[in-house]
XYZ file of C-alpha atoms in Angstrom:
330
model
C -4.260 24.309 -6.759
C -3.715 20.593 -7.610
C -6.337 17.793 -7.565
C -5.862 16.702 -3.915
C -5.950 20.376 -2.629
C -9.301 20.783 -4.314
C -10.650 17.552 -2.787
C -9.450 18.756 0.660
C -10.971 22.274 0.031
C -14.320 20.702 -1.195
C -14.496 18.442 1.946
C -13.951 21.374 4.084
C -16.736 23.294 2.475
C -19.110 20.528 2.762
C -18.145 19.551 6.229
C -18.611 23.149 7.560
C -21.903 23.847 5.937
C -25.418 22.873 7.129
C -27.025 24.127 3.826
C -26.480 22.768 0.330
C -23.791 24.564 -1.614
C -24.578 25.596 -5.230
C -22.042 24.400 -7.900
C -21.212 28.003 -8.820
C -19.995 28.598 -5.112
C -17.900 25.449 -5.324
C -16.327 26.651 -8.634
C -15.454 29.975 -7.019
C -13.962 28.389 -3.746
C -12.031 25.882 -5.741
C -10.997 28.366 -8.351
C -11.782 25.931 -11.181
C -14.128 25.346 -14.171
C -17.456 23.582 -13.998
C -16.037 20.414 -15.469
C -13.167 20.295 -12.875
C -15.591 20.975 -10.022
C -17.793 18.017 -11.263
C -14.808 15.845 -11.378
C -13.890 16.648 -7.855
C -17.476 15.940 -6.717
C -17.283 12.558 -8.509
C -13.857 11.725 -7.048
C -15.127 12.475 -3.597
C -18.136 10.207 -4.071
C -16.536 7.449 -6.137
C -13.178 6.975 -4.785
C -13.428 8.232 -1.240
C -16.941 6.966 -0.505
C -18.213 10.306 0.609
C -22.022 10.576 1.166
C -22.296 13.580 -1.082
C -25.717 14.201 -2.527
C -27.399 16.740 -4.744
C -30.506 18.492 -3.391
C -32.554 19.586 -6.416
C -34.776 21.826 -4.367
C -31.973 23.834 -2.939
C -29.970 23.432 -6.139
C -26.764 22.453 -4.138
C -24.545 19.735 -2.850
C -24.313 18.536 0.791
C -23.119 15.492 3.034
C -25.985 13.032 3.723
C -24.961 12.053 7.144
C -25.827 11.808 10.788
C -24.527 14.576 13.114
C -22.969 12.054 15.540
C -20.873 10.439 12.860
C -19.649 13.113 10.470
C -17.816 11.924 7.330
C -14.096 12.176 7.481
C -11.470 11.915 4.659
C -9.090 8.980 4.931
C -6.159 9.932 7.228
C -3.524 8.769 4.653
C -2.671 9.786 1.087
C -0.403 7.657 -1.038
C 1.553 8.481 -4.243
C 1.421 5.982 -7.075
C 4.683 4.616 -6.064
C 3.560 4.035 -2.467
C 0.387 2.363 -3.708
C 2.630 0.013 -5.788
C 4.433 -0.781 -2.681
C 1.147 -1.510 -0.894
C 0.195 -3.908 -3.687
C 3.485 -5.780 -3.336
C 3.037 -6.149 0.384
C -0.545 -7.349 -0.258
C 0.873 -10.009 -2.709
C 3.458 -11.100 -0.229
C 0.797 -11.461 2.382
C -1.481 -13.521 0.111
C 1.371 -15.904 -0.468
C 2.732 -16.400 3.180
C -0.538 -16.148 5.147
C -2.630 -19.135 3.981
C -6.207 -18.102 4.458
C -5.590 -16.073 7.678
C -5.956 -12.666 6.059
C -7.740 -13.463 2.753
C -10.817 -11.399 3.550
C -8.994 -8.389 4.857
C -6.460 -8.505 1.918
C -9.198 -8.517 -0.536
C -10.835 -5.483 1.060
C -7.434 -3.786 1.096
C -7.007 -4.544 -2.544
C -10.331 -2.971 -3.369
C -9.450 0.175 -1.551
C -6.120 0.372 -3.200
C -7.679 0.005 -6.544
C -9.998 3.014 -5.789
C -7.022 5.060 -4.805
C -5.244 4.183 -8.077
C -8.265 5.443 -9.988
C -8.167 8.663 -7.927
C -4.670 9.120 -9.185
C -5.849 8.473 -12.748
C -3.720 5.359 -12.837
C -4.852 1.770 -13.798
C -4.030 -0.499 -10.861
C -1.418 -3.203 -11.934
C -2.341 -6.808 -12.129
C 0.088 -7.638 -9.293
C -0.421 -11.452 -9.521
C 1.013 -11.282 -13.077
C 3.836 -9.023 -12.227
C 5.303 -10.734 -9.072
C 5.856 -14.473 -8.381
C 6.971 -15.827 -5.023
C 8.589 -19.220 -5.417
C 8.324 -21.395 -2.295
C 10.431 -24.471 -1.537
C 9.779 -26.896 1.181
C 6.523 -25.395 2.315
C 4.636 -28.046 4.341
C 1.403 -26.330 5.514
C -1.592 -27.768 3.486
C -4.510 -27.148 5.955
C -4.812 -23.620 7.334
C -7.449 -24.327 9.979
C -5.153 -24.874 12.875
C -3.078 -21.839 11.634
C -6.187 -19.661 11.951
C -6.945 -20.933 15.577
C -3.216 -20.402 16.576
C -3.146 -16.870 15.214
C -6.720 -16.015 16.817
C -5.379 -17.265 20.168
C -2.068 -15.185 19.826
C -3.909 -11.948 18.850
C -6.646 -12.504 21.534
C -4.025 -13.226 24.266
C -5.467 -16.591 24.960
C -3.979 -20.020 25.696
C -4.150 -22.982 23.353
C -4.717 -26.654 24.021
C -2.779 -28.503 21.235
C -2.181 -32.109 20.102
C 1.373 -31.884 18.777
C 3.230 -34.467 16.640
C 6.976 -34.767 16.966
C 8.357 -35.392 13.593
C 11.471 -37.206 14.841
C 9.655 -40.138 16.482
C 6.021 -39.562 15.354
C 4.688 -39.306 18.832
C 1.780 -37.084 19.656
C 1.567 -35.179 23.024
C -1.020 -32.875 24.489
C -0.059 -29.601 26.073
C -1.403 -26.205 26.997
C 0.611 -23.314 25.612
C 0.626 -19.523 25.757
C 1.427 -18.098 22.292
C 3.964 -15.473 22.081
C 4.754 -15.020 18.420
C 4.293 -16.413 14.893
C 7.622 -17.196 13.113
C 7.951 -17.360 9.400
C 11.112 -19.265 8.516
C 11.988 -20.796 5.177
C 8.558 -20.869 3.859
C 7.093 -22.444 6.934
C 5.214 -21.150 10.099
C 6.126 -21.692 13.692
C 4.605 -20.868 16.930
C 6.881 -19.626 19.528
C 4.979 -20.214 22.746
C 5.404 -20.683 26.524
C 4.843 -24.408 27.029
C 3.055 -25.081 30.341
C 4.084 -28.744 30.158
C 7.797 -27.922 29.993
C 7.558 -24.472 31.850
C 9.752 -23.094 29.120
C 9.656 -21.393 25.751
C 9.264 -23.695 22.827
C 8.922 -23.565 19.001
C 6.188 -25.618 17.345
C 5.855 -26.092 13.661
C 2.310 -25.238 12.760
C 1.965 -28.046 10.209
C 2.668 -30.486 13.217
C -0.178 -29.171 15.333
C -2.794 -31.840 14.752
C -5.569 -30.023 16.631
C -5.690 -26.737 18.477
C -8.505 -25.386 20.858
C -8.532 -21.919 22.277
C -9.158 -22.032 25.942
C -10.377 -19.199 28.291
C -7.243 -18.787 30.337
C -5.188 -15.722 29.479
C -1.853 -16.395 27.982
C 1.325 -15.880 29.925
C 3.458 -13.129 28.610
C 7.168 -13.247 28.072
C 9.417 -10.271 28.317
C 10.437 -9.072 24.693
C 14.177 -9.260 25.542
C 13.706 -12.876 26.664
C 11.697 -13.737 23.610
C 14.263 -12.116 21.217
C 16.995 -13.921 22.936
C 15.250 -17.353 22.562
C 14.598 -16.749 18.817
C 17.745 -15.080 17.583
C 20.462 -16.324 19.868
C 21.524 -19.370 17.879
C 21.629 -20.395 14.187
C 18.566 -21.576 12.418
C 15.157 -22.841 13.785
C 16.773 -24.654 16.677
C 16.449 -21.931 19.227
C 18.032 -21.558 22.757
C 21.244 -19.986 23.755
C 24.258 -20.513 21.477
C 26.823 -22.857 23.026
C 29.263 -22.972 20.055
C 30.876 -20.843 17.363
C 31.164 -22.375 13.940
C 34.055 -21.064 11.780
C 33.702 -21.656 8.062
C 35.943 -20.848 5.229
C 34.427 -20.337 1.808
C 36.577 -20.462 -1.430
C 37.170 -17.152 -3.116
C 34.751 -18.226 -5.885
C 31.819 -18.854 -3.511
C 32.774 -15.958 -1.303
C 31.336 -13.410 -3.835
C 27.854 -14.588 -2.954
C 28.320 -15.704 0.746
C 29.733 -12.340 1.573
C 26.479 -10.645 0.756
C 24.362 -13.163 2.590
C 22.886 -12.823 6.102
C 23.190 -15.963 8.206
C 22.847 -14.770 11.699
C 22.374 -11.456 13.494
C 25.634 -11.944 15.380
C 27.762 -13.371 12.556
C 31.333 -12.235 12.025
C 33.233 -12.239 8.846
C 36.776 -11.751 7.576
C 38.446 -11.693 4.071
C 41.536 -13.788 4.167
C 44.771 -12.958 2.467
C 44.208 -15.829 -0.125
C 40.915 -14.384 -1.201
C 38.764 -16.819 0.811
C 36.013 -15.726 3.054
C 35.726 -16.630 6.723
C 32.353 -16.520 8.338
C 31.704 -17.114 12.166
C 28.255 -18.140 13.352
C 26.965 -18.979 16.800
C 24.847 -22.196 17.081
C 23.378 -24.543 19.398
C 22.026 -27.554 17.624
C 24.182 -28.409 14.573
C 21.772 -30.206 12.311
C 20.342 -27.336 10.172
C 23.894 -25.734 10.132
C 25.284 -29.054 8.678
C 22.702 -29.096 5.961
C 23.460 -25.561 4.937
C 27.102 -26.375 4.976
C 26.809 -29.385 2.741
C 24.865 -27.492 0.145
C 28.007 -25.568 -0.622
C 29.815 -28.765 -1.450
C 33.648 -28.391 -1.803
C 33.381 -24.612 -1.728
C 33.405 -24.541 2.021
C 35.589 -26.047 4.783
C 34.658 -26.336 8.529
C 37.571 -24.841 10.548
C 36.012 -25.263 14.017
C 34.726 -26.588 16.218
C 36.279 -30.170 15.799
C 33.058 -31.920 16.485
C 31.252 -30.013 13.823
C 34.056 -30.769 11.324
C 33.850 -34.511 12.275
C 30.000 -34.447 11.877
C 30.255 -32.958 8.403
C 32.885 -35.521 7.348
C 30.597 -38.362 8.615
C 27.762 -37.011 6.431
C 30.074 -36.859 3.443
C 31.124 -40.414 4.035
C 27.483 -41.496 4.338
C 26.718 -39.816 1.085
C 29.722 -41.481 -0.701
C 28.462 -44.891 0.542
C 25.111 -44.174 -1.165
C 26.939 -44.004 -4.511
C 29.428 -46.797 -4.198
C 27.043 -49.185 -5.935
C 24.919 -48.194 -8.851
C 21.101 -48.792 -8.411
C 19.687 -51.917 -10.139
C 17.539 -49.863 -12.523
C 20.118 -47.235 -13.486
C 19.644 -46.075 -17.115
C 21.995 -43.899 -19.224
């Protein structure tokens, strides 16, 4: 009988008995020594928070509990490897959820630590073992993020003041939150906009103020929501109107071939060793930026307007470097 079997057996003995159970009876039922029985008792108390007490008068152990709320063992058991996986998830949540889940994550971490001790393992210092590097994260104040998430989970509408970064204008609108979207180190709210009467994406860092209102949020069919989020390339949502065909050099292809750009992407290895990638898109702005970061290792094959747009960006970049800056130093 292993450690966990003994704990289950001990819990069964205590849960089914109204009178205190002497230690000798526990030893007999668990088929173990006095030292092992005492360790099981201690594990049940310390790591599983069981209300296990010793009655000196009766010379036995019993659960100190109310009859209407009997103590139950946790429903899930984890191996050490699974606990490590939970710790990794906890660390990821700590990094991508600014303040939203901090209290709950802390409680989870404490529970995981106790389970590690039950396995006779020392919990790893996850913060010193895993680092998540973020680039381009914009959210600095999590107050509106918390309100947005609260409204989403409660199924309530939000009244927001939203700043459009393109022209710096601020508009007011009521929205029905549908989903939080984490994309390239930033959070977005997918919501039904009652002002536009359509689905829209709002960058959380551009929500200047958010107030939860009493109206229930309008719901969107999951299929419609998935189509809105995933149909076209990047953060610019909506139905894909175009198909970009990109050809990567055989050198860069070794990396790009393993990358996931879009759920509906199509790829083809060419006879010359180059790699062709086809991506549906609607708005070309983000796609152009991702094309340019590959420099001369990629060529836009189609459509023609996308190829022209990339050439225009390259020309503009060249103009920036035609004249050296006045304060240029070697």
